[in-house]
Amino acid sequence: MNNAYLRRELGLFVFALCFASFSLFPVYYENLGSLKGEPLFPDLELSQIAEIRIHTPKEEITLVKDENLWRVSEADMYFANYQMVEKLLDFFRYSRIHRAVELTDAEFSDNFVNNAAEIVLADTGGKTLGSVIVGRRTYNNKFAYVRFPDNEKIYMVSNAALLPEYVHAWLQQPLLTLNPAEVRDIIVKRSQKDLIIGRDVPGYPFWIMDGNRMLRRADPEDLLNQLQSVTFTDVRSAQNFDEQLFMQRRELRVVTFDGLIVDLILFKKDNEYWLKQKLSATSLPTSVVNAYIKNNEALSNYWYFRLSSYAGSRLWNAEISG
């Protein structure tokens, strides 16, 4: 092995080592930057937080802790999105004051006049534990400008949290996700005779059924597309919703190959749509279905969900051709 070959190999090794070092440097710097500085709330005990009030330019959101679960007061105490609340708590747990900054008048207006959200933390007795005003997120959404209500000083802090301005964005969503490939049967309630379509094998076409007789092929693609991901804009508990106010309704049942039954009732009044969902199982469901019902029953079976006008009308008018 000659010296020229050794020098070339050594050069390649040094180049690779330098490249790896520079590649890892931004990651190291970013993580280092997120840990340096004083905590945003140095004396805060997260276990003391029982209520989080978020004042945004659009709506106010009140998160209330109830037996280790977080609920949204403005949505009839429906369940808050678990991941979003955890990220918000991480903001208080891990955020560090990176440095003090000075903003121009335009930057201040953009961050703290038009786009700021004030977060107030309270304990079970309503006592304020801390509050902070959060402006826009910046630097790849890793940092945010903040200031305290009683202080004009502005800081850049790490571990910036996402703060949606609308109540429905804080709710546990979506209500329903159905994979069309997993659907076995669809039953649409009708005044004269129910429309029943089904198939025996995934991937096979649907047939309109009359007992055990297959009458003709059916195409439920339009309906199934609306059920792939159902989200909502508002929610009411069963005791706070009056079905009698809605004279128009559409009912259907969807059964999957693994034994999940989803019963849906869609209520309509003018351009207002509400959905009621009930989960159950066939006589021989899979263990996955049993676990799904156990984990989601409380999220759906006792509530009424308002759909957007667009989503509601699409679901209301979805047809099964054939």
mmCIF file of N, CA, C and O in Angstrom, residues 150-229:
data_model
loop_
_atom_site.group_PDB
_atom_site.id
_atom_site.type_symbol
_atom_site.label_atom_id
_atom_site.label_comp_id
_atom_site.label_asym_id
_atom_site.label_seq_id
_atom_site.Cartn_x
_atom_site.Cartn_y
_atom_site.Cartn_z
ATOM 1 N N ASP A 150 -47.226 42.521 33.690
ATOM 2 C CA ASP A 150 -46.836 43.663 34.502
ATOM 3 C C ASP A 150 -45.447 44.195 34.147
ATOM 4 O O ASP A 150 -44.836 44.922 34.914
ATOM 5 N N ASN A 151 -44.938 43.821 32.959
ATOM 6 C CA ASN A 151 -43.588 44.208 32.581
ATOM 7 C C ASN A 151 -43.549 44.428 31.068
ATOM 8 O O ASN A 151 -44.048 43.614 30.300
ATOM 9 N N GLU A 152 -42.938 45.531 30.643
ATOM 10 C CA GLU A 152 -42.858 45.844 29.214
ATOM 11 C C GLU A 152 -41.683 45.151 28.543
ATOM 12 O O GLU A 152 -41.556 45.183 27.315
ATOM 13 N N LYS A 153 -40.825 44.510 29.324
ATOM 14 C CA LYS A 153 -39.653 43.858 28.754
ATOM 15 C C LYS A 153 -40.080 42.655 27.920
ATOM 16 O O LYS A 153 -40.984 41.914 28.297
ATOM 17 N N ILE A 154 -39.409 42.456 26.779
ATOM 18 C CA ILE A 154 -39.753 41.377 25.860
ATOM 19 C C ILE A 154 -38.604 40.376 25.821
ATOM 20 O O ILE A 154 -37.430 40.746 25.771
ATOM 21 N N TYR A 155 -38.970 39.097 25.870
ATOM 22 C CA TYR A 155 -37.977 38.037 25.868
ATOM 23 C C TYR A 155 -38.223 37.078 24.709
ATOM 24 O O TYR A 155 -39.347 36.915 24.241
ATOM 25 N N MET A 156 -37.142 36.436 24.294
ATOM 26 C CA MET A 156 -37.267 35.312 23.370
ATOM 27 C C MET A 156 -37.123 34.045 24.198
ATOM 28 O O MET A 156 -36.154 33.878 24.938
ATOM 29 N N VAL A 157 -38.112 33.155 24.095
ATOM 30 C CA VAL A 157 -38.078 31.927 24.883
ATOM 31 C C VAL A 157 -38.080 30.720 23.959
ATOM 32 O O VAL A 157 -38.576 30.765 22.827
ATOM 33 N N SER A 158 -37.557 29.623 24.451
ATOM 34 C CA SER A 158 -37.484 28.394 23.678
ATOM 35 C C SER A 158 -38.736 27.544 23.899
ATOM 36 O O SER A 158 -39.577 27.844 24.741
ATOM 37 N N ASN A 159 -38.819 26.460 23.126
ATOM 38 C CA ASN A 159 -39.903 25.477 23.259
ATOM 39 C C ASN A 159 -41.280 26.118 23.097
ATOM 40 O O ASN A 159 -42.192 25.891 23.888
ATOM 41 N N ALA A 160 -41.413 26.938 22.067
ATOM 42 C CA ALA A 160 -42.664 27.662 21.842
ATOM 43 C C ALA A 160 -43.827 26.698 21.609
ATOM 44 O O ALA A 160 -43.688 25.689 20.921
ATOM 45 N N ALA A 161 -44.977 27.019 22.191
ATOM 46 C CA ALA A 161 -46.166 26.174 22.071
ATOM 47 C C ALA A 161 -47.093 26.719 20.987
ATOM 48 O O ALA A 161 -47.166 27.924 20.757
ATOM 49 N N LEU A 162 -47.808 25.813 20.330
ATOM 50 C CA LEU A 162 -48.823 26.192 19.358
ATOM 51 C C LEU A 162 -50.090 26.582 20.105
ATOM 52 O O LEU A 162 -50.561 25.852 20.976
ATOM 53 N N LEU A 163 -50.651 27.761 19.778
ATOM 54 C CA LEU A 163 -51.817 28.272 20.501
ATOM 55 C C LEU A 163 -52.938 28.612 19.512
ATOM 56 O O LEU A 163 -53.098 29.763 19.116
ATOM 57 N N PRO A 164 -53.734 27.620 19.095
ATOM 58 C CA PRO A 164 -54.854 27.892 18.183
ATOM 59 C C PRO A 164 -55.828 28.901 18.776
ATOM 60 O O PRO A 164 -56.022 28.965 19.997
ATOM 61 N N GLU A 165 -56.451 29.692 17.898
ATOM 62 C CA GLU A 165 -57.312 30.781 18.352
ATOM 63 C C GLU A 165 -58.776 30.386 18.491
ATOM 64 O O GLU A 165 -59.563 31.178 18.993
ATOM 65 N N TYR A 166 -59.135 29.185 18.047
ATOM 66 C CA TYR A 166 -60.543 28.782 18.080
ATOM 67 C C TYR A 166 -60.741 27.590 19.014
ATOM 68 O O TYR A 166 -59.885 26.694 19.092
ATOM 69 N N VAL A 167 -61.880 27.580 19.688
ATOM 70 C CA VAL A 167 -62.167 26.543 20.678
ATOM 71 C C VAL A 167 -62.104 25.158 20.061
ATOM 72 O O VAL A 167 -61.511 24.225 20.633
ATOM 73 N N HIS A 168 -62.723 24.993 18.882
ATOM 74 C CA HIS A 168 -62.816 23.643 18.313
ATOM 75 C C HIS A 168 -61.446 23.041 18.010
ATOM 76 O O HIS A 168 -61.300 21.815 17.965
ATOM 77 N N ALA A 169 -60.440 23.887 17.815
ATOM 78 C CA ALA A 169 -59.102 23.372 17.535
ATOM 79 C C ALA A 169 -58.469 22.726 18.760
ATOM 80 O O ALA A 169 -57.493 21.977 18.633
ATOM 81 N N TRP A 170 -59.006 22.997 19.948
ATOM 82 C CA TRP A 170 -58.493 22.421 21.186
ATOM 83 C C TRP A 170 -59.231 21.144 21.588
ATOM 84 O O TRP A 170 -58.879 20.520 22.592
ATOM 85 N N LEU A 171 -60.255 20.753 20.841
ATOM 86 C CA LEU A 171 -61.040 19.576 21.193
ATOM 87 C C LEU A 171 -60.396 18.306 20.644
ATOM 88 O O LEU A 171 -59.650 18.339 19.682
ATOM 89 N N GLN A 172 -60.715 17.195 21.289
ATOM 90 C CA GLN A 172 -60.189 15.907 20.848
ATOM 91 C C GLN A 172 -60.822 15.542 19.505
ATOM 92 O O GLN A 172 -61.994 15.229 19.429
ATOM 93 N N GLN A 173 -60.025 15.610 18.453
ATOM 94 C CA GLN A 173 -60.493 15.395 17.091
ATOM 95 C C GLN A 173 -59.608 14.346 16.418
ATOM 96 O O GLN A 173 -58.489 14.115 16.855
ATOM 97 N N PRO A 174 -60.088 13.708 15.334
ATOM 98 C CA PRO A 174 -61.442 13.789 14.789
ATOM 99 C C PRO A 174 -62.411 12.890 15.548
ATOM 100 O O PRO A 174 -61.995 12.050 16.357
ATOM 101 N N LEU A 175 -63.691 13.081 15.293
ATOM 102 C CA LEU A 175 -64.705 12.239 15.920
ATOM 103 C C LEU A 175 -64.656 10.825 15.367
ATOM 104 O O LEU A 175 -64.770 9.848 16.112
ATOM 105 N N LEU A 176 -64.477 10.703 14.065
ATOM 106 C CA LEU A 176 -64.543 9.392 13.416
ATOM 107 C C LEU A 176 -63.560 9.341 12.252
ATOM 108 O O LEU A 176 -63.444 10.300 11.490
ATOM 109 N N THR A 177 -62.866 8.217 12.137
ATOM 110 C CA THR A 177 -62.061 7.930 10.953
ATOM 111 C C THR A 177 -62.408 6.515 10.502
ATOM 112 O O THR A 177 -62.264 5.570 11.270
ATOM 113 N N LEU A 178 -62.873 6.400 9.280
ATOM 114 C CA LEU A 178 -63.239 5.101 8.729
ATOM 115 C C LEU A 178 -62.464 4.857 7.441
ATOM 116 O O LEU A 178 -62.496 5.683 6.536
ATOM 117 N N ASN A 179 -61.788 3.734 7.379
ATOM 118 C CA ASN A 179 -61.113 3.323 6.156
ATOM 119 C C ASN A 179 -62.140 2.636 5.263
ATOM 120 O O ASN A 179 -62.692 1.599 5.633
ATOM 121 N N PRO A 180 -62.417 3.189 4.080
ATOM 122 C CA PRO A 180 -63.432 2.585 3.211
ATOM 123 C C PRO A 180 -63.179 1.108 2.922
ATOM 124 O O PRO A 180 -64.129 0.336 2.749
ATOM 125 N N ALA A 181 -61.905 0.701 2.880
ATOM 126 C CA ALA A 181 -61.587 -0.689 2.576
ATOM 127 C C ALA A 181 -62.050 -1.637 3.670
ATOM 128 O O ALA A 181 -62.208 -2.843 3.431
ATOM 129 N N GLU A 182 -62.273 -1.113 4.886
ATOM 130 C CA GLU A 182 -62.657 -1.970 6.009
ATOM 131 C C GLU A 182 -64.165 -2.077 6.192
ATOM 132 O O GLU A 182 -64.637 -2.812 7.051
ATOM 133 N N VAL A 183 -64.939 -1.353 5.380
ATOM 134 C CA VAL A 183 -66.397 -1.345 5.538
ATOM 135 C C VAL A 183 -67.013 -2.569 4.867
ATOM 136 O O VAL A 183 -66.738 -2.853 3.698
ATOM 137 N N ARG A 184 -67.873 -3.275 5.616
ATOM 138 C CA ARG A 184 -68.561 -4.465 5.095
ATOM 139 C C ARG A 184 -69.997 -4.162 4.695
ATOM 140 O O ARG A 184 -70.451 -4.566 3.623
ATOM 141 N N ASP A 185 -70.725 -3.485 5.570
ATOM 142 C CA ASP A 185 -72.143 -3.213 5.328
ATOM 143 C C ASP A 185 -72.465 -1.757 5.626
ATOM 144 O O ASP A 185 -71.866 -1.144 6.524
ATOM 145 N N ILE A 186 -73.444 -1.217 4.906
ATOM 146 C CA ILE A 186 -74.003 0.108 5.167
ATOM 147 C C ILE A 186 -75.525 -0.017 5.119
ATOM 148 O O ILE A 186 -76.081 -0.573 4.166
ATOM 149 N N ILE A 187 -76.157 0.478 6.156
ATOM 150 C CA ILE A 187 -77.619 0.464 6.215
ATOM 151 C C ILE A 187 -78.098 1.906 6.347
ATOM 152 O O ILE A 187 -77.745 2.597 7.311
ATOM 153 N N VAL A 188 -78.877 2.360 5.385
ATOM 154 C CA VAL A 188 -79.430 3.709 5.407
ATOM 155 C C VAL A 188 -80.911 3.608 5.770
ATOM 156 O O VAL A 188 -81.683 2.946 5.062
ATOM 157 N N LYS A 189 -81.288 4.237 6.895
ATOM 158 C CA LYS A 189 -82.670 4.185 7.351
ATOM 159 C C LYS A 189 -83.560 4.997 6.411
ATOM 160 O O LYS A 189 -83.243 6.145 6.087
ATOM 161 N N ARG A 190 -84.677 4.398 6.020
ATOM 162 C CA ARG A 190 -85.648 5.076 5.163
ATOM 163 C C ARG A 190 -87.047 4.842 5.708
ATOM 164 O O ARG A 190 -87.304 3.839 6.400
ATOM 165 N N SER A 191 -87.950 5.754 5.387
ATOM 166 C CA SER A 191 -89.314 5.673 5.927
ATOM 167 C C SER A 191 -90.044 4.432 5.428
ATOM 168 O O SER A 191 -90.792 3.800 6.175
ATOM 169 N N GLN A 192 -89.852 4.062 4.162
ATOM 170 C CA GLN A 192 -90.532 2.901 3.610
ATOM 171 C C GLN A 192 -89.748 1.616 3.862
ATOM 172 O O GLN A 192 -90.221 0.689 4.501
ATOM 173 N N LYS A 193 -88.529 1.572 3.338
ATOM 174 C CA LYS A 193 -87.708 0.368 3.460
ATOM 175 C C LYS A 193 -86.250 0.775 3.511
ATOM 176 O O LYS A 193 -85.793 1.583 2.702
ATOM 177 N N ASP A 194 -85.522 0.204 4.459
ATOM 178 C CA ASP A 194 -84.112 0.550 4.603
ATOM 179 C C ASP A 194 -83.321 0.114 3.363
ATOM 180 O O ASP A 194 -83.602 -0.929 2.756
ATOM 181 N N LEU A 195 -82.321 0.939 3.007
ATOM 182 C CA LEU A 195 -81.394 0.575 1.947
ATOM 183 C C LEU A 195 -80.215 -0.143 2.583
ATOM 184 O O LEU A 195 -79.528 0.405 3.445
ATOM 185 N N ILE A 196 -79.976 -1.373 2.144
ATOM 186 C CA ILE A 196 -78.899 -2.190 2.705
ATOM 187 C C ILE A 196 -77.946 -2.570 1.586
ATOM 188 O O ILE A 196 -78.354 -3.142 0.566
ATOM 189 N N ILE A 197 -76.679 -2.251 1.768
ATOM 190 C CA ILE A 197 -75.658 -2.684 0.813
ATOM 191 C C ILE A 197 -74.568 -3.401 1.589
ATOM 192 O O ILE A 197 -74.323 -3.108 2.769
ATOM 193 N N GLY A 198 -73.924 -4.352 0.941
ATOM 194 C CA GLY A 198 -72.893 -5.118 1.630
ATOM 195 C C GLY A 198 -71.995 -5.857 0.668
ATOM 196 O O GLY A 198 -72.203 -5.873 -0.552
ATOM 197 N N ARG A 199 -70.986 -6.479 1.243
ATOM 198 C CA ARG A 199 -70.056 -7.322 0.495
ATOM 199 C C ARG A 199 -69.453 -8.310 1.480
ATOM 200 O O ARG A 199 -69.426 -8.070 2.689
ATOM 201 N N ASP A 200 -68.950 -9.426 0.963
ATOM 202 C CA ASP A 200 -68.414 -10.483 1.822
ATOM 203 C C ASP A 200 -66.900 -10.447 1.954
ATOM 204 O O ASP A 200 -66.346 -11.009 2.896
ATOM 205 N N VAL A 201 -66.239 -9.788 1.010
ATOM 206 C CA VAL A 201 -64.776 -9.801 0.965
ATOM 207 C C VAL A 201 -64.264 -8.374 0.772
ATOM 208 O O VAL A 201 -64.787 -7.644 -0.076
ATOM 209 N N PRO A 202 -63.255 -7.958 1.548
ATOM 210 C CA PRO A 202 -62.680 -6.620 1.340
ATOM 211 C C PRO A 202 -62.159 -6.472 -0.089
ATOM 212 O O PRO A 202 -61.571 -7.386 -0.662
ATOM 213 N N GLY A 203 -62.394 -5.290 -0.656
ATOM 214 C CA GLY A 203 -61.932 -5.032 -2.004
ATOM 215 C C GLY A 203 -62.923 -5.411 -3.082
ATOM 216 O O GLY A 203 -62.768 -5.010 -4.238
ATOM 217 N N TYR A 204 -63.937 -6.200 -2.726
ATOM 218 C CA TYR A 204 -64.964 -6.583 -3.683
ATOM 219 C C TYR A 204 -66.006 -5.478 -3.780
ATOM 220 O O TYR A 204 -66.142 -4.652 -2.873
ATOM 221 N N PRO A 205 -66.780 -5.434 -4.847
ATOM 222 C CA PRO A 205 -67.817 -4.399 -4.976
ATOM 223 C C PRO A 205 -68.961 -4.621 -4.001
ATOM 224 O O PRO A 205 -69.203 -5.736 -3.526
ATOM 225 N N PHE A 206 -69.676 -3.528 -3.703
ATOM 226 C CA PHE A 206 -70.870 -3.603 -2.862
ATOM 227 C C PHE A 206 -72.080 -3.985 -3.720
ATOM 228 O O PHE A 206 -72.149 -3.677 -4.910
ATOM 229 N N TRP A 207 -73.032 -4.632 -3.048
ATOM 230 C CA TRP A 207 -74.288 -5.004 -3.707
ATOM 231 C C TRP A 207 -75.458 -4.515 -2.869
ATOM 232 O O TRP A 207 -75.411 -4.548 -1.633
ATOM 233 N N ILE A 208 -76.493 -4.046 -3.538
ATOM 234 C CA ILE A 208 -77.745 -3.755 -2.841
ATOM 235 C C ILE A 208 -78.403 -5.084 -2.511
ATOM 236 O O ILE A 208 -78.573 -5.942 -3.381
ATOM 237 N N MET A 209 -78.750 -5.253 -1.231
ATOM 238 C CA MET A 209 -79.229 -6.537 -0.747
ATOM 239 C C MET A 209 -80.724 -6.494 -0.453
ATOM 240 O O MET A 209 -81.268 -5.482 -0.001
ATOM 241 N N ASP A 210 -81.358 -7.624 -0.688
ATOM 242 C CA ASP A 210 -82.744 -7.855 -0.262
ATOM 243 C C ASP A 210 -82.745 -9.192 0.440
ATOM 244 O O ASP A 210 -82.884 -10.248 -0.195
ATOM 245 N N GLY A 211 -82.580 -9.153 1.758
ATOM 246 C CA GLY A 211 -82.357 -10.400 2.483
ATOM 247 C C GLY A 211 -81.002 -10.950 2.096
ATOM 248 O O GLY A 211 -79.981 -10.289 2.221
ATOM 249 N N ASN A 212 -81.004 -12.187 1.593
ATOM 250 C CA ASN A 212 -79.755 -12.802 1.137
ATOM 251 C C ASN A 212 -79.549 -12.653 -0.369
ATOM 252 O O ASN A 212 -78.575 -13.175 -0.917
ATOM 253 N N ARG A 213 -80.461 -11.970 -1.029
ATOM 254 C CA ARG A 213 -80.361 -11.812 -2.482
ATOM 255 C C ARG A 213 -79.596 -10.535 -2.834
ATOM 256 O O ARG A 213 -79.838 -9.474 -2.268
ATOM 257 N N MET A 214 -78.694 -10.688 -3.789
ATOM 258 C CA MET A 214 -77.956 -9.534 -4.309
ATOM 259 C C MET A 214 -78.708 -9.002 -5.523
ATOM 260 O O MET A 214 -78.826 -9.694 -6.541
ATOM 261 N N LEU A 215 -79.213 -7.778 -5.407
ATOM 262 C CA LEU A 215 -80.034 -7.222 -6.484
ATOM 263 C C LEU A 215 -79.191 -6.606 -7.587
ATOM 264 O O LEU A 215 -79.329 -6.944 -8.757
ATOM 265 N N ARG A 216 -78.324 -5.685 -7.231
ATOM 266 C CA ARG A 216 -77.468 -5.026 -8.221
ATOM 267 C C ARG A 216 -76.317 -4.345 -7.484
ATOM 268 O O ARG A 216 -76.366 -4.128 -6.273
ATOM 269 N N ARG A 217 -75.322 -4.014 -8.243
ATOM 270 C CA ARG A 217 -74.143 -3.393 -7.641
ATOM 271 C C ARG A 217 -74.472 -1.981 -7.135
ATOM 272 O O ARG A 217 -75.341 -1.301 -7.687
ATOM 273 N N ALA A 218 -73.731 -1.573 -6.118
ATOM 274 C CA ALA A 218 -73.910 -0.240 -5.541
ATOM 275 C C ALA A 218 -72.545 0.419 -5.377
ATOM 276 O O ALA A 218 -71.528 -0.262 -5.198
ATOM 277 N N ASP A 219 -72.536 1.732 -5.424
ATOM 278 C CA ASP A 219 -71.293 2.488 -5.265
ATOM 279 C C ASP A 219 -71.466 3.513 -4.137
ATOM 280 O O ASP A 219 -72.069 4.570 -4.329
ATOM 281 N N PRO A 220 -70.935 3.209 -2.936
ATOM 282 C CA PRO A 220 -71.063 4.135 -1.803
ATOM 283 C C PRO A 220 -69.868 5.071 -1.653
ATOM 284 O O PRO A 220 -69.647 5.623 -0.570
ATOM 285 N N GLU A 221 -69.080 5.254 -2.704
ATOM 286 C CA GLU A 221 -67.848 6.036 -2.595
ATOM 287 C C GLU A 221 -68.101 7.434 -2.053
ATOM 288 O O GLU A 221 -67.347 7.933 -1.204
ATOM 289 N N ASP A 222 -69.145 8.097 -2.525
ATOM 290 C CA ASP A 222 -69.440 9.460 -2.080
ATOM 291 C C ASP A 222 -69.653 9.505 -0.573
ATOM 292 O O ASP A 222 -69.106 10.362 0.134
ATOM 293 N N LEU A 223 -70.442 8.561 -0.049
ATOM 294 C CA LEU A 223 -70.714 8.519 1.388
ATOM 295 C C LEU A 223 -69.469 8.155 2.182
ATOM 296 O O LEU A 223 -69.150 8.794 3.200
ATOM 297 N N LEU A 224 -68.742 7.145 1.735
ATOM 298 C CA LEU A 224 -67.558 6.703 2.469
ATOM 299 C C LEU A 224 -66.483 7.784 2.504
ATOM 300 O O LEU A 224 -65.742 7.892 3.484
ATOM 301 N N ASN A 225 -66.396 8.573 1.447
ATOM 302 C CA ASN A 225 -65.425 9.672 1.447
ATOM 303 C C ASN A 225 -65.702 10.663 2.564
ATOM 304 O O ASN A 225 -64.777 11.226 3.164
ATOM 305 N N GLN A 226 -66.979 10.895 2.864
ATOM 306 C CA GLN A 226 -67.347 11.848 3.928
ATOM 307 C C GLN A 226 -67.051 11.284 5.315
ATOM 308 O O GLN A 226 -66.936 12.042 6.279
ATOM 309 N N LEU A 227 -66.958 9.956 5.416
ATOM 310 C CA LEU A 227 -66.762 9.315 6.721
ATOM 311 C C LEU A 227 -65.299 8.976 7.008
ATOM 312 O O LEU A 227 -64.993 8.464 8.081
ATOM 313 N N GLN A 228 -64.417 9.281 6.078
ATOM 314 C CA GLN A 228 -63.007 8.960 6.309
ATOM 315 C C GLN A 228 -62.429 9.755 7.463
ATOM 316 O O GLN A 228 -61.608 9.236 8.227
ATOM 317 N N SER A 229 -62.849 11.003 7.592
ATOM 318 C CA SER A 229 -62.395 11.828 8.719
ATOM 319 C C SER A 229 -63.473 12.856 9.036
ATOM 320 O O SER A 229 -63.675 13.809 8.279
#
